mmCIF file of C-alpha atoms and ligand atoms in Angstrom:
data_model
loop_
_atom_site.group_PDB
_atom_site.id
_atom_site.type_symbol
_atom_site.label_atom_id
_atom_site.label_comp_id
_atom_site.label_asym_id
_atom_site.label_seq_id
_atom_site.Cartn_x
_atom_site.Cartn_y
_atom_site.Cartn_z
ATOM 1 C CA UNK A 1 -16.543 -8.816 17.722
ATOM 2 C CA UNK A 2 -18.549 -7.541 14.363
ATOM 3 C CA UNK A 3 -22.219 -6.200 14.878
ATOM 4 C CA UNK A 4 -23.827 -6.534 12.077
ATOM 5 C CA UNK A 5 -26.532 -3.982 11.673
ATOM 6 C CA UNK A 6 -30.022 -4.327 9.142
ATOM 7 C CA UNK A 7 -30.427 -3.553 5.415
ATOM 8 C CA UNK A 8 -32.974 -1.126 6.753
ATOM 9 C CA UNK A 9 -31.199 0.362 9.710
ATOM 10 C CA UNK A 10 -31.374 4.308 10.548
ATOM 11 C CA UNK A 11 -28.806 6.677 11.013
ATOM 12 C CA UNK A 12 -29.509 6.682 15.367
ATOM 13 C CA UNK A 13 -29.796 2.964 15.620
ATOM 14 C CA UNK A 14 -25.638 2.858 14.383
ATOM 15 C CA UNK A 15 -25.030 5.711 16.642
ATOM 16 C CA UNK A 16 -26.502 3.713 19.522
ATOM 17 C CA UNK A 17 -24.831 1.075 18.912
ATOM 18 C CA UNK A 18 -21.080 2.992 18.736
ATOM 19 C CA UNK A 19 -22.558 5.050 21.751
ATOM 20 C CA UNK A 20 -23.112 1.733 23.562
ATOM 21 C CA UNK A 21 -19.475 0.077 22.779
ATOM 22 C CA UNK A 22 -18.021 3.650 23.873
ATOM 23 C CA UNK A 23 -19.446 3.282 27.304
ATOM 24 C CA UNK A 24 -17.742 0.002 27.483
ATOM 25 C CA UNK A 25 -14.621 1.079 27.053
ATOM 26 C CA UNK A 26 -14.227 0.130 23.673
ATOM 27 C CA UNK A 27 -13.385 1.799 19.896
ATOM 28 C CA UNK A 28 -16.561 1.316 17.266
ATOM 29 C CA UNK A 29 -15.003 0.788 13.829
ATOM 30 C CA UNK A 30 -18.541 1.740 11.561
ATOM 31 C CA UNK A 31 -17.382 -0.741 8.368
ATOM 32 C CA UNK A 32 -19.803 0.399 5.660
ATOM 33 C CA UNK A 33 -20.626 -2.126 2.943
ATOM 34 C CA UNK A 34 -22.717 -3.281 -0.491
ATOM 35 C CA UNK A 35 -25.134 -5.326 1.606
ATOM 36 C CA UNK A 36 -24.931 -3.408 5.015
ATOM 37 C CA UNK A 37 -23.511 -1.697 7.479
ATOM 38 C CA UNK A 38 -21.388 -3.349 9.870
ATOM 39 C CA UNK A 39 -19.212 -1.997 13.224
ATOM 40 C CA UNK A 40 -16.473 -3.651 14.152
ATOM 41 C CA UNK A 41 -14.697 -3.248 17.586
ATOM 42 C CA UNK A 42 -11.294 -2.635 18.780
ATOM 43 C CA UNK A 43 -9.906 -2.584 22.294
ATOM 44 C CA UNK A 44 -11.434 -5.398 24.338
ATOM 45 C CA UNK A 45 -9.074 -8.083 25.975
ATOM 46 C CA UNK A 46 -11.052 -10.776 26.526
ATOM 47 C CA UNK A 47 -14.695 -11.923 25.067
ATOM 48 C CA UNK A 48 -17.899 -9.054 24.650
ATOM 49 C CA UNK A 49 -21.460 -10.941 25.694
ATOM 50 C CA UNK A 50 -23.354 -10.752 22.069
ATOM 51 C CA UNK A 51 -26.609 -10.443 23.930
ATOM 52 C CA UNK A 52 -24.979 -6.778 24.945
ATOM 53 C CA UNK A 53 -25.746 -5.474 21.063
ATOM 54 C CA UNK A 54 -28.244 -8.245 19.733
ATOM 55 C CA UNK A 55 -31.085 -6.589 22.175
ATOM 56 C CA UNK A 56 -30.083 -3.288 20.481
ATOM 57 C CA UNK A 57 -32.598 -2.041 17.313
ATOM 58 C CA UNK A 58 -31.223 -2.053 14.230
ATOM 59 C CA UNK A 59 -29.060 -4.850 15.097
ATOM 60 C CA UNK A 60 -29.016 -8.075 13.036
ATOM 61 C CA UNK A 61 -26.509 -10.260 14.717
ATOM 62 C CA UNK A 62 -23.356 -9.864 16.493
ATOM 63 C CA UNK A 63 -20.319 -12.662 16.055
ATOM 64 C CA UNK A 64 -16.958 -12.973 17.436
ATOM 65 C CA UNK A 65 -13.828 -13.055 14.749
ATOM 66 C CA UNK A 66 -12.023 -15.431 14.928
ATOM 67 C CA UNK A 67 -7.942 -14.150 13.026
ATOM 68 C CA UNK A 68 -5.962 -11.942 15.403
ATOM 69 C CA UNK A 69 -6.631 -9.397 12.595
ATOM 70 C CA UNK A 70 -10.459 -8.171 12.376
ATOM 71 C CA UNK A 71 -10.754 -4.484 10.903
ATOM 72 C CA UNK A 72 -8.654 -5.623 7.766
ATOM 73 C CA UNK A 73 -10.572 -9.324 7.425
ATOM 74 C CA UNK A 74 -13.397 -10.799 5.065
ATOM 75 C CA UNK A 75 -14.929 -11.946 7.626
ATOM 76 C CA UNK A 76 -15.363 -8.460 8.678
ATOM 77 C CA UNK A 77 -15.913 -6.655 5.235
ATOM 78 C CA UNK A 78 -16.577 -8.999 2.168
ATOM 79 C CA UNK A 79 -15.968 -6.314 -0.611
ATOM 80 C CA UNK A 80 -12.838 -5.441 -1.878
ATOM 81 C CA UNK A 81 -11.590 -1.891 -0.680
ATOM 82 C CA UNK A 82 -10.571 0.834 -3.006
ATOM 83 C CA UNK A 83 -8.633 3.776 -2.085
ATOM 84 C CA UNK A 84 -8.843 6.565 -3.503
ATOM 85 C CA UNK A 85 -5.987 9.133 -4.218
ATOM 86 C CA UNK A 86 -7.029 12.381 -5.589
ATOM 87 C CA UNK A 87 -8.703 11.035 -8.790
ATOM 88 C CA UNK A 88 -7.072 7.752 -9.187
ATOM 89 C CA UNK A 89 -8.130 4.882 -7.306
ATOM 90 C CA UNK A 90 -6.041 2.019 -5.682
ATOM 91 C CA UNK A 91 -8.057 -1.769 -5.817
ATOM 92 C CA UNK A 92 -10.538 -0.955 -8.620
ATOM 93 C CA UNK A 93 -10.380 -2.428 -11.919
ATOM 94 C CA UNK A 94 -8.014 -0.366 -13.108
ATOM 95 C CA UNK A 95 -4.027 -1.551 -12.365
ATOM 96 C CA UNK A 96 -2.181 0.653 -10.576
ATOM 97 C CA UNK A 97 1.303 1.294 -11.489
ATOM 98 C CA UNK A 98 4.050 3.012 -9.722
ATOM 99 C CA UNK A 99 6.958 3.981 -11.095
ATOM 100 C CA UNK A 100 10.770 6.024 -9.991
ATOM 101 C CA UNK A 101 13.670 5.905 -9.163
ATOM 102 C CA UNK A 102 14.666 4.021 -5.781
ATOM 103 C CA UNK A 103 16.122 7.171 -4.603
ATOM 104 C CA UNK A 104 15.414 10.709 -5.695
ATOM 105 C CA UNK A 105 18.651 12.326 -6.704
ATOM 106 C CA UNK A 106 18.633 15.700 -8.180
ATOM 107 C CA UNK A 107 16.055 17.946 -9.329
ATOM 108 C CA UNK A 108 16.491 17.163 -12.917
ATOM 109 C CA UNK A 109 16.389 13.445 -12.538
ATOM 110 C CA UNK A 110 12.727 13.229 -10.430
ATOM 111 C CA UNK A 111 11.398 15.718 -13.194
ATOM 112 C CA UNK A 112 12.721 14.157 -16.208
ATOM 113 C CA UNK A 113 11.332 10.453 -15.276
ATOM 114 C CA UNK A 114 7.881 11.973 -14.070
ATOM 115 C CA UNK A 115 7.573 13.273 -17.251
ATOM 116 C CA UNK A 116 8.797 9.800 -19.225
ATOM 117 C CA UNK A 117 6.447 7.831 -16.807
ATOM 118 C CA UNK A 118 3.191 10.150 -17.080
ATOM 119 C CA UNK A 119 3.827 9.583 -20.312
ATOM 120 C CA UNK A 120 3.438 5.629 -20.296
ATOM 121 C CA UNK A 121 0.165 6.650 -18.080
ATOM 122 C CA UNK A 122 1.657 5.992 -15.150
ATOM 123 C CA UNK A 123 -0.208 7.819 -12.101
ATOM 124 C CA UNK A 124 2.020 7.200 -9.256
ATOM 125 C CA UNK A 125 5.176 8.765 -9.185
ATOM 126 C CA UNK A 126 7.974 6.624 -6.256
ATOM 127 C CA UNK A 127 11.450 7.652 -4.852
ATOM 128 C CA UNK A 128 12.080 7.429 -1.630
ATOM 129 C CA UNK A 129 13.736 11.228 0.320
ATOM 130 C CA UNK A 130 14.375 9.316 3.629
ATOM 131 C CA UNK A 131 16.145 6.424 2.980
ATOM 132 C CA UNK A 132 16.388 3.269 5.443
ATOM 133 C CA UNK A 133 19.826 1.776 3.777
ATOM 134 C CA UNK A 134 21.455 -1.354 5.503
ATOM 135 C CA UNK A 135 24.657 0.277 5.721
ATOM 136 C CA UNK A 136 24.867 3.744 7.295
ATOM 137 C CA UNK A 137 27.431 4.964 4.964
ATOM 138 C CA UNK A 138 25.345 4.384 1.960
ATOM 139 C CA UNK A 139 23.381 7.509 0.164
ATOM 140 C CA UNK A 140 20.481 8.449 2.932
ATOM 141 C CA UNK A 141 18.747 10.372 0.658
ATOM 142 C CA UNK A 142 18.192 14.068 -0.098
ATOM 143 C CA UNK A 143 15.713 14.633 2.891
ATOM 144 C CA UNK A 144 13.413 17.378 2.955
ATOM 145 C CA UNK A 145 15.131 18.952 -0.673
ATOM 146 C CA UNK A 146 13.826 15.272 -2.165
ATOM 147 C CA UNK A 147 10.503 15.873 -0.674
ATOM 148 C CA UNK A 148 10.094 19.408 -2.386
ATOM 149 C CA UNK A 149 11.944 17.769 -5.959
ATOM 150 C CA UNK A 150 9.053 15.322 -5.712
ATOM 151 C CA UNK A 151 6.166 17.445 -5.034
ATOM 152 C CA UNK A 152 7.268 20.058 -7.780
ATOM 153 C CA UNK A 153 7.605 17.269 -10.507
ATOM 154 C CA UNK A 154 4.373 15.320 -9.267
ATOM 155 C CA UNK A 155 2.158 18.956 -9.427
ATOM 156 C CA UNK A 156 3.946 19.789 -13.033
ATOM 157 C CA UNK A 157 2.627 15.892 -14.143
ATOM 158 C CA UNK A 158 -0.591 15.791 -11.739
ATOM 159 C CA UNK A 159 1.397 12.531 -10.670
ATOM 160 C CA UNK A 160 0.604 11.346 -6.784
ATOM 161 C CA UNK A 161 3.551 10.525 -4.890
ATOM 162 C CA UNK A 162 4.881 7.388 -3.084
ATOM 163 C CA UNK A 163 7.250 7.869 -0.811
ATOM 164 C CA UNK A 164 8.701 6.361 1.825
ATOM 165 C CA UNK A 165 8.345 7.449 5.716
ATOM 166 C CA UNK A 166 11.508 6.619 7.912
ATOM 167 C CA UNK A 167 10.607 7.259 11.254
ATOM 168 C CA UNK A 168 8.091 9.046 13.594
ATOM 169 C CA UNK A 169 10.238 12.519 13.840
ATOM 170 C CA UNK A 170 9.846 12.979 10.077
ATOM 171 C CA UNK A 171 5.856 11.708 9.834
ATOM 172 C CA UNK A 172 4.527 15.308 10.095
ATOM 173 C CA UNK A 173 7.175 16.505 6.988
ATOM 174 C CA UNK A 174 6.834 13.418 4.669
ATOM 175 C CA UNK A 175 3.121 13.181 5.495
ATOM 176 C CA UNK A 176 2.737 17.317 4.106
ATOM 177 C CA UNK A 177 4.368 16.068 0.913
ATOM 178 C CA UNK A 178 3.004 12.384 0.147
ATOM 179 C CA UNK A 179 -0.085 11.551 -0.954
ATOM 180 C CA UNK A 180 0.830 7.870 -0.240
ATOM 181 C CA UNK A 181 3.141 7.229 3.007
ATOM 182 C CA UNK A 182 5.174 4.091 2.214
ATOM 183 C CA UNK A 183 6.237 1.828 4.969
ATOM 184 C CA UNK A 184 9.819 -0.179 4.381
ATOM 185 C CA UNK A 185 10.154 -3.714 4.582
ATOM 186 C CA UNK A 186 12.546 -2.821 7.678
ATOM 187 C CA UNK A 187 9.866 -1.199 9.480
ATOM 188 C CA UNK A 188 6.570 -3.246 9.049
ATOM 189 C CA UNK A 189 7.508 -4.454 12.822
ATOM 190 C CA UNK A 190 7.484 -0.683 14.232
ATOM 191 C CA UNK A 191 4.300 -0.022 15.439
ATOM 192 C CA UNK A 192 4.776 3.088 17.113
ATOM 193 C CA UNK A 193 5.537 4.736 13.306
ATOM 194 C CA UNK A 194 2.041 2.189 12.539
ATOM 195 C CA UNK A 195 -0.266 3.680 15.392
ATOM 196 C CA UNK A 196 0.331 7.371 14.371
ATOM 197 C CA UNK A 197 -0.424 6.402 10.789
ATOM 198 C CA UNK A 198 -3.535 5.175 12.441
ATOM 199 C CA UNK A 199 -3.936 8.165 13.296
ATOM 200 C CA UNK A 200 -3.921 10.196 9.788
ATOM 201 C CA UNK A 201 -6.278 9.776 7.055
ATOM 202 C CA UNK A 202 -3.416 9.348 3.990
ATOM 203 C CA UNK A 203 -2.962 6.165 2.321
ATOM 204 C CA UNK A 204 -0.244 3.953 4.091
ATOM 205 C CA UNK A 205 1.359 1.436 1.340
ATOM 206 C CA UNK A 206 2.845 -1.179 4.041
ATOM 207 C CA UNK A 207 5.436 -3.115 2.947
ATOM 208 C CA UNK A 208 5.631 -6.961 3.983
ATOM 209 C CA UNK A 209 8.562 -7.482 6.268
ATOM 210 C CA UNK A 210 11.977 -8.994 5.799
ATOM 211 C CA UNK A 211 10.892 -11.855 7.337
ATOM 212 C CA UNK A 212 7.251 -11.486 7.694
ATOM 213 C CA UNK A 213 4.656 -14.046 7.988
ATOM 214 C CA UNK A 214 1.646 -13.079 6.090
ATOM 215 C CA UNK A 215 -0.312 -13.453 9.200
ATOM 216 C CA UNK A 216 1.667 -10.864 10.713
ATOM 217 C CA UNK A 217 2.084 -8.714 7.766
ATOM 218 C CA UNK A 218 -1.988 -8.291 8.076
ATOM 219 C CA UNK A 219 -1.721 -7.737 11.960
ATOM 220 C CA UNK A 220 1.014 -4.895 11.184
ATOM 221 C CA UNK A 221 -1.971 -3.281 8.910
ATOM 222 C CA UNK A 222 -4.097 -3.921 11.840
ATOM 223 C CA UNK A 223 -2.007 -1.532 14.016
ATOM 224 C CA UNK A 224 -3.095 0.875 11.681
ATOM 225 C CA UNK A 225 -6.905 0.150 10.953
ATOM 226 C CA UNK A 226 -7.232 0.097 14.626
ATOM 227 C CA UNK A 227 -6.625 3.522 15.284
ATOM 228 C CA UNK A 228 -8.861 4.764 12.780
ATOM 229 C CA UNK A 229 -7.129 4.852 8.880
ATOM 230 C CA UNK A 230 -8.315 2.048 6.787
ATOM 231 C CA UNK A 231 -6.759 3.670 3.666
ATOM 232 C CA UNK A 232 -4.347 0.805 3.551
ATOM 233 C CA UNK A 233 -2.328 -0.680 0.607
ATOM 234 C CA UNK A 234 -0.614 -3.970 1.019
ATOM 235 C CA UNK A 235 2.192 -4.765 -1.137
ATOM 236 C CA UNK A 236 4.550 -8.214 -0.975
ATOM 237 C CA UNK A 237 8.359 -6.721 -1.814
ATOM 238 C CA UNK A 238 9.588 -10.903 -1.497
ATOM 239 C CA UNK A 239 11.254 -12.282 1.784
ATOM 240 C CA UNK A 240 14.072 -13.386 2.980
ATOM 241 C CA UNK A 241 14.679 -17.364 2.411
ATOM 242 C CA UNK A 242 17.790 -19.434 1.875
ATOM 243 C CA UNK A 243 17.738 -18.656 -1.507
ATOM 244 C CA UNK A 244 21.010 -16.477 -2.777
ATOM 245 C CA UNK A 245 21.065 -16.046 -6.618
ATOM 246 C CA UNK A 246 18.050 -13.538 -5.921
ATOM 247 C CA UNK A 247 18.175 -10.697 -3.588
ATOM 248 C CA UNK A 248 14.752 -11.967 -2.113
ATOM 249 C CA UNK A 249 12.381 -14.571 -3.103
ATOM 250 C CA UNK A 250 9.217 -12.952 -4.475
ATOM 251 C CA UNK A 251 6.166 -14.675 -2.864
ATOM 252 C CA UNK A 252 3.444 -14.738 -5.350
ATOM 253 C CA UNK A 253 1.592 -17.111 -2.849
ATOM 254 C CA UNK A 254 0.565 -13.981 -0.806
ATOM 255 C CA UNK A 255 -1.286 -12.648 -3.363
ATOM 256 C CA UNK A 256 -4.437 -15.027 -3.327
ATOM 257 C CA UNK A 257 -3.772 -15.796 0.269
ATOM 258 C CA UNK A 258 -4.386 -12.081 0.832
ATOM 259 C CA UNK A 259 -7.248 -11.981 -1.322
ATOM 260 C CA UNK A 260 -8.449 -14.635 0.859
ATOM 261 C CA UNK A 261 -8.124 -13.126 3.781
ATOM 262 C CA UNK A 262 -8.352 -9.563 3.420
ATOM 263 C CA UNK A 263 -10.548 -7.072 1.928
ATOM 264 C CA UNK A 264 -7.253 -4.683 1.017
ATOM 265 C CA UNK A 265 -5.713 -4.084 -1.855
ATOM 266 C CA UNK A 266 -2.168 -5.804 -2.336
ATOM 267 C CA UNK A 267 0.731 -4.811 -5.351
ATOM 268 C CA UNK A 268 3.925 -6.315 -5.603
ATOM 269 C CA UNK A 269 7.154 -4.950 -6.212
ATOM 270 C CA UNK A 270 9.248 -6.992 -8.146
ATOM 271 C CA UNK A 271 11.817 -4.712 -7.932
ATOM 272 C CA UNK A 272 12.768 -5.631 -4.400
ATOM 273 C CA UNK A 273 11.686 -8.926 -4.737
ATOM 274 C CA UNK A 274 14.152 -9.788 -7.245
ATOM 275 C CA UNK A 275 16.840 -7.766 -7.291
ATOM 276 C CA UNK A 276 17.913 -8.346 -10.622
ATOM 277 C CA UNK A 277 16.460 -5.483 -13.518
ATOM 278 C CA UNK A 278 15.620 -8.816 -15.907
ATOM 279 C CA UNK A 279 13.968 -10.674 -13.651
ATOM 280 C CA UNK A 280 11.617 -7.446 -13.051
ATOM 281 C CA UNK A 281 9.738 -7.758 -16.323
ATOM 282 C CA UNK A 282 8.807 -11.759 -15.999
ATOM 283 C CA UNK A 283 7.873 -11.660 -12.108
ATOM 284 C CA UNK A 284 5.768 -8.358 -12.789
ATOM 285 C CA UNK A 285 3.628 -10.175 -15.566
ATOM 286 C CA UNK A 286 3.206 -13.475 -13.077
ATOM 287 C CA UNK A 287 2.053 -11.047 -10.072
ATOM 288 C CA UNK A 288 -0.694 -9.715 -12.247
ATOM 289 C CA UNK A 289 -1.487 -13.191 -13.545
ATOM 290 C CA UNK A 290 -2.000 -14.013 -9.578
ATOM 291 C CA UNK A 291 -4.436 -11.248 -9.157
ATOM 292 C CA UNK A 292 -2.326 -8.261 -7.664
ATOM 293 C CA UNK A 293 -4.091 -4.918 -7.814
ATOM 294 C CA UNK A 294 -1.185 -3.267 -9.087
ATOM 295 C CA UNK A 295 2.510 -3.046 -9.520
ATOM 296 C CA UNK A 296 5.980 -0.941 -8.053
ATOM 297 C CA UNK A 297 8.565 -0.667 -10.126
ATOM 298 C CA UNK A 298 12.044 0.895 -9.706
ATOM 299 C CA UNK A 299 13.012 3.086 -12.854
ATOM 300 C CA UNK A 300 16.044 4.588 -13.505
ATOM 301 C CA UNK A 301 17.546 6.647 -16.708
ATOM 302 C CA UNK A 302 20.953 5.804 -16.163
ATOM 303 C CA UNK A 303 20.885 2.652 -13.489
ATOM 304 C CA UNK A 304 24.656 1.929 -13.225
ATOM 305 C CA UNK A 305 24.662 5.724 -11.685
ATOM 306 C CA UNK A 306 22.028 5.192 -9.610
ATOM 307 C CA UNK A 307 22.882 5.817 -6.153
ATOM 308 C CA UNK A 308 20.765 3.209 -4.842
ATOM 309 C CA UNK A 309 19.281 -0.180 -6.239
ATOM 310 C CA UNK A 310 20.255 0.670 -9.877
ATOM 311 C CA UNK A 311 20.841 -3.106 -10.231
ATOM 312 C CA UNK A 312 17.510 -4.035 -9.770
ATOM 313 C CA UNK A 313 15.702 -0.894 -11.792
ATOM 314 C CA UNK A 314 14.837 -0.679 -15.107
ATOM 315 C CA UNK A 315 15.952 1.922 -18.235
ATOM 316 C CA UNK A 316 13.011 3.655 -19.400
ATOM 317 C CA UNK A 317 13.097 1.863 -22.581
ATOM 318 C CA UNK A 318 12.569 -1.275 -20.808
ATOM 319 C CA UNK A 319 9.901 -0.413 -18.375
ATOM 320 C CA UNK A 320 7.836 0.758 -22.051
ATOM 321 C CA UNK A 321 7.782 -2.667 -23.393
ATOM 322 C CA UNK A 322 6.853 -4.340 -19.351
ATOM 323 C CA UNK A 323 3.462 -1.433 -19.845
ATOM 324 C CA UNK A 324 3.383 -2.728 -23.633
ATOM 325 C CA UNK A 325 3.099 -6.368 -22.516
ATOM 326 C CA UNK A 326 0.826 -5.416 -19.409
ATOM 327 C CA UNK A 327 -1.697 -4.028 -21.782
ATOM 328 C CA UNK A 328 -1.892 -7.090 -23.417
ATOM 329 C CA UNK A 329 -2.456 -8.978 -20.688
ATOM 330 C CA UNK A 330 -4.652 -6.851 -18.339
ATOM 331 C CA UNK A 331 -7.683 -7.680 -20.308
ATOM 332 C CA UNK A 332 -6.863 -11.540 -19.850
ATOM 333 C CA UNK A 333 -7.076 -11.038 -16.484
ATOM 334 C CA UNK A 334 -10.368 -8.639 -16.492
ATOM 335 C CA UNK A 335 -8.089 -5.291 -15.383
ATOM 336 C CA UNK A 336 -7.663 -2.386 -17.068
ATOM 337 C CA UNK A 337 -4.450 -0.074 -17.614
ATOM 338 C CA UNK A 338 -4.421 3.514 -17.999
ATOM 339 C CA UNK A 339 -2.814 5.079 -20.993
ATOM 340 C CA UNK A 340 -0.217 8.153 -21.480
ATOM 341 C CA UNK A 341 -2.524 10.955 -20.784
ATOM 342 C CA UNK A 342 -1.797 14.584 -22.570
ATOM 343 C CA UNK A 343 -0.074 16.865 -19.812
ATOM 344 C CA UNK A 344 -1.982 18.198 -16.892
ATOM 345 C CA UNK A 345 -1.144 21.106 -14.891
ATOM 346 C CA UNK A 346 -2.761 21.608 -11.270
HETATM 347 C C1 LIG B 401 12.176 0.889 -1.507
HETATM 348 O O1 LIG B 401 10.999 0.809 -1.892
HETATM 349 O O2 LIG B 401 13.055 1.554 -2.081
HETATM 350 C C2 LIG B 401 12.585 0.076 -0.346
HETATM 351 C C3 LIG B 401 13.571 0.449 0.456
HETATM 352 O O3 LIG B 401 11.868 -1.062 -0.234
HETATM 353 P P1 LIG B 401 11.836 -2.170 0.918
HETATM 354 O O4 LIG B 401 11.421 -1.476 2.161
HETATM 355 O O5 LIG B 401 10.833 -3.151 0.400
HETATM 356 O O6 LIG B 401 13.221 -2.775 1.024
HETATM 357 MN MN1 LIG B 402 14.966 0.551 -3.584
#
């Protein structure tokens, strides 16, 4: 159910209304917008009686949605959302590009690349500390040490950071480090780790499942909007098909059938959803052609070393000429890109 209040309404007239689906048991979600102000809610089973709110001042209409996913819908909220991080925003005009390693490694490898990539103009800085790898005797990552390489070479580059979080005993660590908390593909389907992110105001960059529908990939960001944090970026990493000369097959569909059903941003990784370094550069151009709000890219200096997905991440060299060919095309597609900024200490 969405109650849609009036152009005019006062300040009291919304809190009655919240007040009033409070008493019946239910979560108010107020949705602010262009037009007006609107209040979803969360938490009923079966059908709410309209005539409950549409007796209430201030109230315009009241209407059942229809998807299994309501906080993160159009129908709900016709605007697109933009995040903000610090000073950058996510689902503006502006692209947003993120950039690392898969892993961080060492010290000196996060804070040589932050450097390289904030000087491309690249704001978001990626590489994951807790690493989710199929096989448990792969590299894990360097844990809480990763955490503090990141944070030291995103403050020294006034970089944010995207990086991954595992599982719910590590939340409160990653989430004192992050200014993004990245869910893996592997764990869009674990919605105890989505209900506490619910539950914290950082930006959750959700990764579409393995396997996932895009229905369900917007019900997992559901779980999340439900309890309360609609800072939520979606981002299609490709899926798993029958396919086998790529490591995944990048869906570009879910792009504008996101944008069609959802007022969230969405990015694409074509790192992941390739898994092969030159395929990176073509399927990065064709996601912003089909109207993502920004990209993630794996970037390595020395890939064959790289101690995780160095097949699929690109030199530095290369990963220049995708952000020369991006600013080319950005305008084409009525987005801007940022540019290599002079250094910025915080
Ligand atoms: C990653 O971003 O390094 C990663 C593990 O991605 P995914 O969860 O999409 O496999
Ligand atoms: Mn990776």
């Amino acid at each position: 159910m969405l109650v849609m209040m009036k152009q005019d309404v006062s300040a009291d007239e919304v809190e009655k209304v919240k007040e009033k689906i409070r008493a019946l048991g239910y979560k108010p979600h107020e949705i602010p917008g262009i037009q007006r102000i609107a209040i979803g809610i969360t938490g009923n089973s079966g059908r709410i009686d309209p005539d409950v709110f549409l007796s209430m001042a201030g109230v315009a209409d009241a209407v059942p949605v229809s998807k299994p996913f309501k906080l993160v819908s159009r129908e709900v909220k016709p605007e697109n959302t933009v995040i903000r991080v610090g000073k950058s925003e996510i689902g503006g005009k502006e692209l947003t590009i993120i950039a690392g390693p898969c892993s961080v490694e060492s010290r000196a490898q996060i804070l040589e690349i932050a450097e390289m990539l904030r000087d491309m103009g690249v704001k978001f800085l990626r590489g994951g500390a807790f690493k989710p790898r199929s096989s448990p005797y792969s590299f894990q990552g360097l844990k809480n040490e990763g955490l503090e390489f990141l944070r030291e070479a995103a403050d020294k580059t006034g970089m944010h950071i995207v990086t991954e979080v595992k599982d719910t005993e590590t939340l409160s660590i990653v989430a004192q480090y992050a200014d993004v908390l990245q869910v893996g593909a592997r764990n869009m389907y674990n919605f105890s780790l989505l209900e506490k992110l619910g539950e914290l105001k950082h930006p959750v960059l959700l990764k579409r499942g393995l396997s996932a529908t895009i229905e369900e990939l917007l019900m997992a960001a559901e779980y999340i909007a439900s309890r309360g944090n609609y800072n939520i970026i979606l981002c299609e990493r490709g899926i798993r098909t029958y396919e086998t000369y790529t490591r995944n097959t990048l869906d570009l569909n879910a792009v504008p059938v996101v944008k069609k059903l959802s007022h969230l941003p969405i990015i694409v990784d074509p790192s992941h959803g390739t898994g092969a370094w030159d395929l990176v550069i073509p399927m990065a151009q064709a996601a912003i052609v089909a109207g993502a709000d920004g990209l993630m890219i794996e970037v390595h200096q020395d890939p064959q070393a790289a101690l995780s997905d160095g097949f699929q991440s690109l030199r530095p060299d290369k990963f220049r000429y995708l952000i020369e060919r991006l600013r080319e095309l950005a305008p084409h597609v009525n987005r801007t890109i940022s540019h290599g900024s002079p250094v910025l200490v915080k």
